Coordinates of C-alpha atoms and ligand atoms in Angstrom, one line a residue:
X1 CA 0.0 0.0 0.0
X2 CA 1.3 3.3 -0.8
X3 CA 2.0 5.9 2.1
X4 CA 0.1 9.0 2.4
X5 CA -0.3 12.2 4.4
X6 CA -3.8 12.0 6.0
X7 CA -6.2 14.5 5.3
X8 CA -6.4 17.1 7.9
X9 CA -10.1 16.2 9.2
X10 CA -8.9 12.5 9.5
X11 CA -5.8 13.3 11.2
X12 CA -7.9 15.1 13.5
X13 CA -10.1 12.9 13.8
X14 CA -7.9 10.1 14.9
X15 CA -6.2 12.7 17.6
X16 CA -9.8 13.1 18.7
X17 CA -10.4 9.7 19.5
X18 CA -7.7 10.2 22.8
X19 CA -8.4 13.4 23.5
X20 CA -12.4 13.3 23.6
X21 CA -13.5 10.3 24.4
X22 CA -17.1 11.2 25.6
X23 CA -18.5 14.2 26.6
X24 CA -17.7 14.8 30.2
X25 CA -13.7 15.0 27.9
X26 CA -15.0 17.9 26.4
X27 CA -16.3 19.5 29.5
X28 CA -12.8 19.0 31.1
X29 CA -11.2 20.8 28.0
X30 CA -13.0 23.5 28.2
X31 CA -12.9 24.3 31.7
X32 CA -9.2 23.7 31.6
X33 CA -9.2 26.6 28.6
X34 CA -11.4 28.8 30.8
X35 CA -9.1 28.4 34.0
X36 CA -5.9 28.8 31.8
X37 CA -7.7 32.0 30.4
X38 CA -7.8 33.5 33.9
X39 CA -11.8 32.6 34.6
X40 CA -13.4 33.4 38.3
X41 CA -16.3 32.3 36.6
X42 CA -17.7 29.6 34.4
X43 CA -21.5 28.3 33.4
X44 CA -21.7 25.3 32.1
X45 CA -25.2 24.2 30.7
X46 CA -25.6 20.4 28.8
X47 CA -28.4 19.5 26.8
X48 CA -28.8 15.2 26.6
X49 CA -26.2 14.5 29.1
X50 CA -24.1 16.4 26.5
X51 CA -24.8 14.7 23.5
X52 CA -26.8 17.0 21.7
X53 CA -24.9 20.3 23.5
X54 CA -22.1 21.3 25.7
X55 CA -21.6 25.0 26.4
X56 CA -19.6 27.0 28.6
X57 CA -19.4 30.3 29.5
X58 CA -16.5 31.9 30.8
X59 CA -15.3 35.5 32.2
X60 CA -11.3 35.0 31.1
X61 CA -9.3 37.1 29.3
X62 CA -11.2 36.5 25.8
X63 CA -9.5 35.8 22.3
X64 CA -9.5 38.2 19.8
X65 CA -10.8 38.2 16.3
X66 CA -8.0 37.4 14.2
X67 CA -6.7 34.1 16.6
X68 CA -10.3 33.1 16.4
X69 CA -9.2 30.4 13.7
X70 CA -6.3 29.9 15.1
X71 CA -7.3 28.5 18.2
X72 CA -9.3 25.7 16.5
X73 CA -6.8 24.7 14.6
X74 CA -4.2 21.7 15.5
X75 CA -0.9 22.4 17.6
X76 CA -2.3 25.7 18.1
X77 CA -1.6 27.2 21.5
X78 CA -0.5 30.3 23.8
X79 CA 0.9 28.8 26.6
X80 CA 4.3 26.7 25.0
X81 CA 6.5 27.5 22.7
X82 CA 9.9 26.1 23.4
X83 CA 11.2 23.3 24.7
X84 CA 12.2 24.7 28.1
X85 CA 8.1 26.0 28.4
X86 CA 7.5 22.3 28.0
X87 CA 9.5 21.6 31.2
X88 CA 8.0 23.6 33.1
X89 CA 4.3 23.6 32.4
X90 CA 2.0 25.9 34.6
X91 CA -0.9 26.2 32.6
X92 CA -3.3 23.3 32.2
X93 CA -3.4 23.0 28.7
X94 CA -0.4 23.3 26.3
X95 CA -0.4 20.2 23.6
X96 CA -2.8 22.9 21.0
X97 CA -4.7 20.0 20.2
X98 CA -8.2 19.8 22.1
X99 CA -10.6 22.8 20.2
X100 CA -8.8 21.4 17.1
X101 CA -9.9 17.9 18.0
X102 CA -13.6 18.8 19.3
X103 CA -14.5 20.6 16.1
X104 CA -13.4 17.4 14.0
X105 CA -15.8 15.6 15.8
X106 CA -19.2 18.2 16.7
X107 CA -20.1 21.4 15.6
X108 CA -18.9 24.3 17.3
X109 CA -19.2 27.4 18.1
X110 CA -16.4 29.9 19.3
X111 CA -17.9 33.5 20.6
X112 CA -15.2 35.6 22.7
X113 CA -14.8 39.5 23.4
X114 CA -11.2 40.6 25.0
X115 CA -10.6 43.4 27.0
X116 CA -9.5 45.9 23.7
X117 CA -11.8 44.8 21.2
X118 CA -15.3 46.9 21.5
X119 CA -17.3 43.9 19.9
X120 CA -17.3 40.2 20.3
X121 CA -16.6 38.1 17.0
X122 CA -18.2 34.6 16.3
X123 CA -16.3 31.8 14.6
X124 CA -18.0 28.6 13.0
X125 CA -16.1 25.3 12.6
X126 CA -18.0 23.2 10.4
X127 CA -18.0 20.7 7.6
X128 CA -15.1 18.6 5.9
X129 CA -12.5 21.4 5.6
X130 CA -12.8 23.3 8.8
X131 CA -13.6 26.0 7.2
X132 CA -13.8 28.3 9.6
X133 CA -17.0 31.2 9.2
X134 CA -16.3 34.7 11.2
X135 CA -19.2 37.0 12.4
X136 CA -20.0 39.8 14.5
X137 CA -21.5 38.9 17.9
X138 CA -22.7 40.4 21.2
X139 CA -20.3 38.7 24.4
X140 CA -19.5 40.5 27.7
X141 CA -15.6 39.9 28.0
X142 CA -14.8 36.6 27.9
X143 CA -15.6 33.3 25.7
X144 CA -18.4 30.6 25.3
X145 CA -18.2 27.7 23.2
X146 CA -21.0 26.2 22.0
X147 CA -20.1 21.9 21.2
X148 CA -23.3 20.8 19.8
X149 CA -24.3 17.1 18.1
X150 CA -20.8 15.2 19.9
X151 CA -19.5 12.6 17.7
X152 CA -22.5 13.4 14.5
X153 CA -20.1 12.7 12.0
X154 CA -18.3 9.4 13.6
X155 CA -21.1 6.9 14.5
X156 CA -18.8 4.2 15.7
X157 CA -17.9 6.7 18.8
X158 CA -21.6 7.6 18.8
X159 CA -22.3 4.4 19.6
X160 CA -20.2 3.8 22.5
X161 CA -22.1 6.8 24.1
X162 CA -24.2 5.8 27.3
X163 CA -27.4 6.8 28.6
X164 CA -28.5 10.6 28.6
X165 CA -27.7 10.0 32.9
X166 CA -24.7 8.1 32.6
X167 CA -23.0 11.0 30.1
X168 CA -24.2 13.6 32.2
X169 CA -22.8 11.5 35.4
X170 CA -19.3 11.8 34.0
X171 CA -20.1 15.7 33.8
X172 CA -20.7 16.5 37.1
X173 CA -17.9 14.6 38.4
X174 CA -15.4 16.4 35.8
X175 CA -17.2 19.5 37.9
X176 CA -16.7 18.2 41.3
X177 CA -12.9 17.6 40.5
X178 CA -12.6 20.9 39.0
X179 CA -14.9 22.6 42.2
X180 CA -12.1 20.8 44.4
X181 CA -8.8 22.1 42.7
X182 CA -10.1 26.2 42.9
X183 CA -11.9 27.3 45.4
X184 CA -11.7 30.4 44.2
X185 CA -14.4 29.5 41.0
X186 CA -18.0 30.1 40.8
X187 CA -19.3 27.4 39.0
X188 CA -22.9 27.1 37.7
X189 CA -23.6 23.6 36.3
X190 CA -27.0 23.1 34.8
X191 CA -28.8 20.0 32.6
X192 CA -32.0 20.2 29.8
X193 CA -32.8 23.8 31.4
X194 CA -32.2 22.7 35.1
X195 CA -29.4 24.1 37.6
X196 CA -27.8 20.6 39.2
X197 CA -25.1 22.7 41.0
X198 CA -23.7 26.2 42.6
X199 CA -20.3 26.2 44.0
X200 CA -19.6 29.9 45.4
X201 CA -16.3 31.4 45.3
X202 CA -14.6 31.9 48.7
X203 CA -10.7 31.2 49.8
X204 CA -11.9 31.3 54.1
X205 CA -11.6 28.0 55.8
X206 CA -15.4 27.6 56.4
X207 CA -16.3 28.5 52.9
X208 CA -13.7 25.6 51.4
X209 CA -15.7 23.3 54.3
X210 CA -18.8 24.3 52.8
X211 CA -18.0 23.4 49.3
X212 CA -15.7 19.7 50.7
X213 CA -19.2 19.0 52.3
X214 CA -21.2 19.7 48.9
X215 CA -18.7 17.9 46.7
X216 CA -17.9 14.7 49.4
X217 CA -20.6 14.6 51.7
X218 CA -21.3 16.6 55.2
X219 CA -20.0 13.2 56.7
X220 CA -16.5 13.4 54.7
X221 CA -15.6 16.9 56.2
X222 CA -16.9 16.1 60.1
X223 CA -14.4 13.1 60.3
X224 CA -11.6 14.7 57.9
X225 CA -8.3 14.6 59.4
X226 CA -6.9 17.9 57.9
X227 CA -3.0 17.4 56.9
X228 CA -0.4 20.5 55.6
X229 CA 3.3 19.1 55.5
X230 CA 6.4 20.7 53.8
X231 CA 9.7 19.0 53.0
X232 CA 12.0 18.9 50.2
X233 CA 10.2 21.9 48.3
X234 CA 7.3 19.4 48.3
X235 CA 4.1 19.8 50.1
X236 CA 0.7 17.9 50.8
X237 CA -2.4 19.4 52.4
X238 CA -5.9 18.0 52.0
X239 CA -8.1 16.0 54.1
X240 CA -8.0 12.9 54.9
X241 CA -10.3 10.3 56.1
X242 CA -9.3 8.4 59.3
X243 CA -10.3 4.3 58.6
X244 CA -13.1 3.9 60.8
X245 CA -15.0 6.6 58.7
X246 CA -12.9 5.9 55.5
X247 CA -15.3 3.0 54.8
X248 CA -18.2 4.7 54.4
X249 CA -16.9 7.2 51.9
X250 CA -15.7 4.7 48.7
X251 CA -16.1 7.2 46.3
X252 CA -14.1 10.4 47.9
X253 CA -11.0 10.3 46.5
X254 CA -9.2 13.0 45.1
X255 CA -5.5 13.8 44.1
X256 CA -4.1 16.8 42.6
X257 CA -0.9 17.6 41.6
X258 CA 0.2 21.4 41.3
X259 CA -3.8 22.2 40.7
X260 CA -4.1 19.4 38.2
X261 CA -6.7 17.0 38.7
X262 CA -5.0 13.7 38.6
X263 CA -5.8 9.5 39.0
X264 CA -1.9 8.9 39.2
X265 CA -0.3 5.6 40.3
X266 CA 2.2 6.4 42.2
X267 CA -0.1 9.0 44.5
X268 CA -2.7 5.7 45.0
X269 CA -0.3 3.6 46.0
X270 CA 1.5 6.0 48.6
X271 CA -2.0 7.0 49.9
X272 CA -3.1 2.9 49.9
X273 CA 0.4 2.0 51.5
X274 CA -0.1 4.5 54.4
X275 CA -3.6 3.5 54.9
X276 CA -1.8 -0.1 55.1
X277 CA -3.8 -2.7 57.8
X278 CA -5.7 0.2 59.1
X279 CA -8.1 -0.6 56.7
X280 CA -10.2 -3.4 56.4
X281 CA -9.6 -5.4 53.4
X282 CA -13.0 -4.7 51.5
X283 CA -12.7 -0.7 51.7
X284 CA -10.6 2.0 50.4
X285 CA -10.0 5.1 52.1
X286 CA -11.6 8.7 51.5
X287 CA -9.3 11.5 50.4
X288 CA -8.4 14.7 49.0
X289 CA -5.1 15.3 48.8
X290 CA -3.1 18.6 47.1
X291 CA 0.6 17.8 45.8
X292 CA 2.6 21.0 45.1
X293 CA 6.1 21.1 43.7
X294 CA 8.7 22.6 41.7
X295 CA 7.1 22.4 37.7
X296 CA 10.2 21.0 37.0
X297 CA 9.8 17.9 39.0
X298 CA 6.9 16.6 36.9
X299 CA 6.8 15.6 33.9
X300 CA 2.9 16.1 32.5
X301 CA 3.1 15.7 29.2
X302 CA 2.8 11.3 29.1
X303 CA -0.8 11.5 28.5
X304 CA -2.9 13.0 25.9
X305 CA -5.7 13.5 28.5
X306 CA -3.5 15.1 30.8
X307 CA -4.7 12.2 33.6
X308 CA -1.1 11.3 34.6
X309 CA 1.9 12.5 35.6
X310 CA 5.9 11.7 35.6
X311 CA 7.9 12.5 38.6
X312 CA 11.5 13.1 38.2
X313 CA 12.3 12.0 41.9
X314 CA 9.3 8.8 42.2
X315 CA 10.7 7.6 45.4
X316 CA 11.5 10.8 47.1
X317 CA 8.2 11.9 45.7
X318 CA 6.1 8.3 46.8
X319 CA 8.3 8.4 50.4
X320 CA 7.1 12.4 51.3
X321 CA 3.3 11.1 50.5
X322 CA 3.4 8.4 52.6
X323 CA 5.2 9.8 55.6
X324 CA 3.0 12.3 55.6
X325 CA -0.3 10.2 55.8
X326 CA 1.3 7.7 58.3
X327 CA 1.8 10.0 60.5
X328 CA -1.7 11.7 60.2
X329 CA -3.0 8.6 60.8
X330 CA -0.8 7.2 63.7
X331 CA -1.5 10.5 65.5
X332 CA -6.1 10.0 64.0
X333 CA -7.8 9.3 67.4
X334 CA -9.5 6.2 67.2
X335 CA -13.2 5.9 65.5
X336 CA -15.2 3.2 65.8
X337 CA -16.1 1.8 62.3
X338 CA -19.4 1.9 61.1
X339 CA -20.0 -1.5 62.4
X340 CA -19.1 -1.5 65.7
X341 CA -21.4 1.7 66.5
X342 CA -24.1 0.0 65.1
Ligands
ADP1 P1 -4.3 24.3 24.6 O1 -5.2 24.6 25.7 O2 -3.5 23.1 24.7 O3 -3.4 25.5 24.3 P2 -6.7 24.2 23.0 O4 -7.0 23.6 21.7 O5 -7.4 23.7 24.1 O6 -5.1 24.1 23.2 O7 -6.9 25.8 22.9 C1 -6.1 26.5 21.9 C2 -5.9 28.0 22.2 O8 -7.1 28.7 22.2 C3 -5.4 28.2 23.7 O9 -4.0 28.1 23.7 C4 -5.9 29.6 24.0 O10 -5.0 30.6 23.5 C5 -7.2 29.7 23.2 N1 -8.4 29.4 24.1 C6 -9.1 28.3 24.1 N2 -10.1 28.4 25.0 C7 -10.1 29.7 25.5 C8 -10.8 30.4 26.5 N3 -11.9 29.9 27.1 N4 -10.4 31.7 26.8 C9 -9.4 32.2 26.2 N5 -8.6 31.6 25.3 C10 -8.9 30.3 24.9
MG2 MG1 -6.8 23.4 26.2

């Protein structure tokens, strides 16, 4: 067979398929664009459990008319562009490849108004050669994109979408996460019409209990351990659940790594070796846990989701985490499980 350069569409097509896999994917995109873009504020409404439309509304610093096109087009980005940016990655995005991706497989929409321009503009991607249509618009400064009819024009990922609940699931748990790693973000998250959640802005201890307790459950926070430890230029601070009340809470667990919400490996494993025998066998413990280091010291670029990370130290990295919890656990005073309260 001879060799040939793919078409454009196909190529982004295929770099579709691991970037947005369903449509909670697209969600986490475009919030990470919105944080990147220096949001307080985003509004996320989904129509169909985000089949038939995602949009979200943001308050960043807007794109301007003539890098409208631009930003949906592949390796298109503003936040790397040399090899030492790639080392030290702040913001959450940087591989240029997710609005590029999204349009090759929906139809969207791209409205944004910076701080210069007077007007908003309105970009179109749509069709076979991403032609991209610009047109006057009315936006308050920032940008909304508009992802409607996810995966129309690939019916073998269509297919592999769930129910209108499941999808939508997925959503608010790509909310949660996000609610979790700013607390400094008003988030509005509504479905077909309805508001589902309001997290409120606020950096005082009792308003981040207030939003823990919406996102993990009133009974998460009251038993919490609460853990802040520095060494090495590294440091972990979250909550953490001491075992007897760990069981109860199977589905809290949480790990971000300099702001980035994360399911890494090593993390689990530090977190599951600390817990150790504390734990009955049948239960896993219930966390939220914030790793900050030196950008340097992780490598995040391994995954085109952005779900894991590469640590340049692993052991110093694993050994800090677990310390850390050990200790917060050896010092937890003793709750009586579930079972022997009963
Ligand atoms: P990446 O985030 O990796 O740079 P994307 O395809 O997600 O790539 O976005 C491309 C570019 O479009 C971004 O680098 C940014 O400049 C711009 N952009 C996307 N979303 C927003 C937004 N909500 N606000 C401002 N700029 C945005
Ligand atoms: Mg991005």
């Amino acid at each position: 067979m001879a060799i040939k350069i793919l078409p454009a569409r196909l190529a982004n097509q295929i770099a579709a398929g691991e970037v947005v896999e369903r449509p909670a994917s697209v969600v986490k995109e475009l919030i990470e664009n919105s944080l990147d873009a220096g949001a307080t504020r985003i509004e996320i409404d989904i129509e169909k459990g985000g089949a038939k439309l995602i949009r979200l509304r943001d308050n960043g610093c807007g794109i301007s008319k003539d890098e409208l096109a631009l930003a949906l087009s592949r390796h298109a980005t503003s936040k790397v562009s040399t090899l030492e940016d790639l080392e030290q990655i702040m913001s959450l995005g940087f591989r240029g490849e997710a609005l590029a991706s999204i349009s090759s497989v929906a139809r969207l929409t791209l409205t944004s108004k910076t701080a210069e321009q007077s007007e908003a503009w309105q970009a179109m991607a749509e069709g076979r050669d991403m032609e991209v249509k610009l047109m006057p618009a009315s936006h308050p400064q920032g940008t909304t994109l508009e992802v409607s009819d996810l995966f129309f024009n690939t019916p073998a990922r269509r297919k592999f979408m769930r129910t209108e609940k499941t999808e939508f699931g997925h959503i608010d748990e790509v909310v949660r996460r996000i609610a979790l790693s700013r607390f400094d973000l008003d988030v509005i998250l509504r479905h077909n019409g309805k508001q589902i959640r309001q997290y409120r802005a606020g950096r005082l201890p009792s308003q981040q209990d207030k939003r823990l307790a919406a996102v993990c459950g009133p009974a998460f926070i009251n038993s919490a351990l609460r853990l802040d430890s520095e060494h090495h230029g590294f440091r972990l601070w979250g909550w953490l659940a001491p075992p007897g009340a760990a069981r109860a809470q199977p589905d809290v667990q949480y790990t971000y790594v300099n702001g980035r919400m994360m399911r890494d490996k090593l993390l689990n494993h530090a977190v599951r070796q600390a817990y150790g025998e504390r734990l009955p066998a049948d239960s896993h413990g219930a966390f939220v846990l914030y790793l900050e280091l030196d950008a340097k010291e992780v490598d995040v670029n391994v995954h085109p989701a952005k779900h894991e990370v590469r640590f340049h130290q692993s052991r110093l990295v694993h050994d800090f985490i677990y310390q850390v919890l050990a200790q917060a656990l050896e010092q937890a005073p003793l709750i009586p499980s579930a079972e022997s309260s009963s």
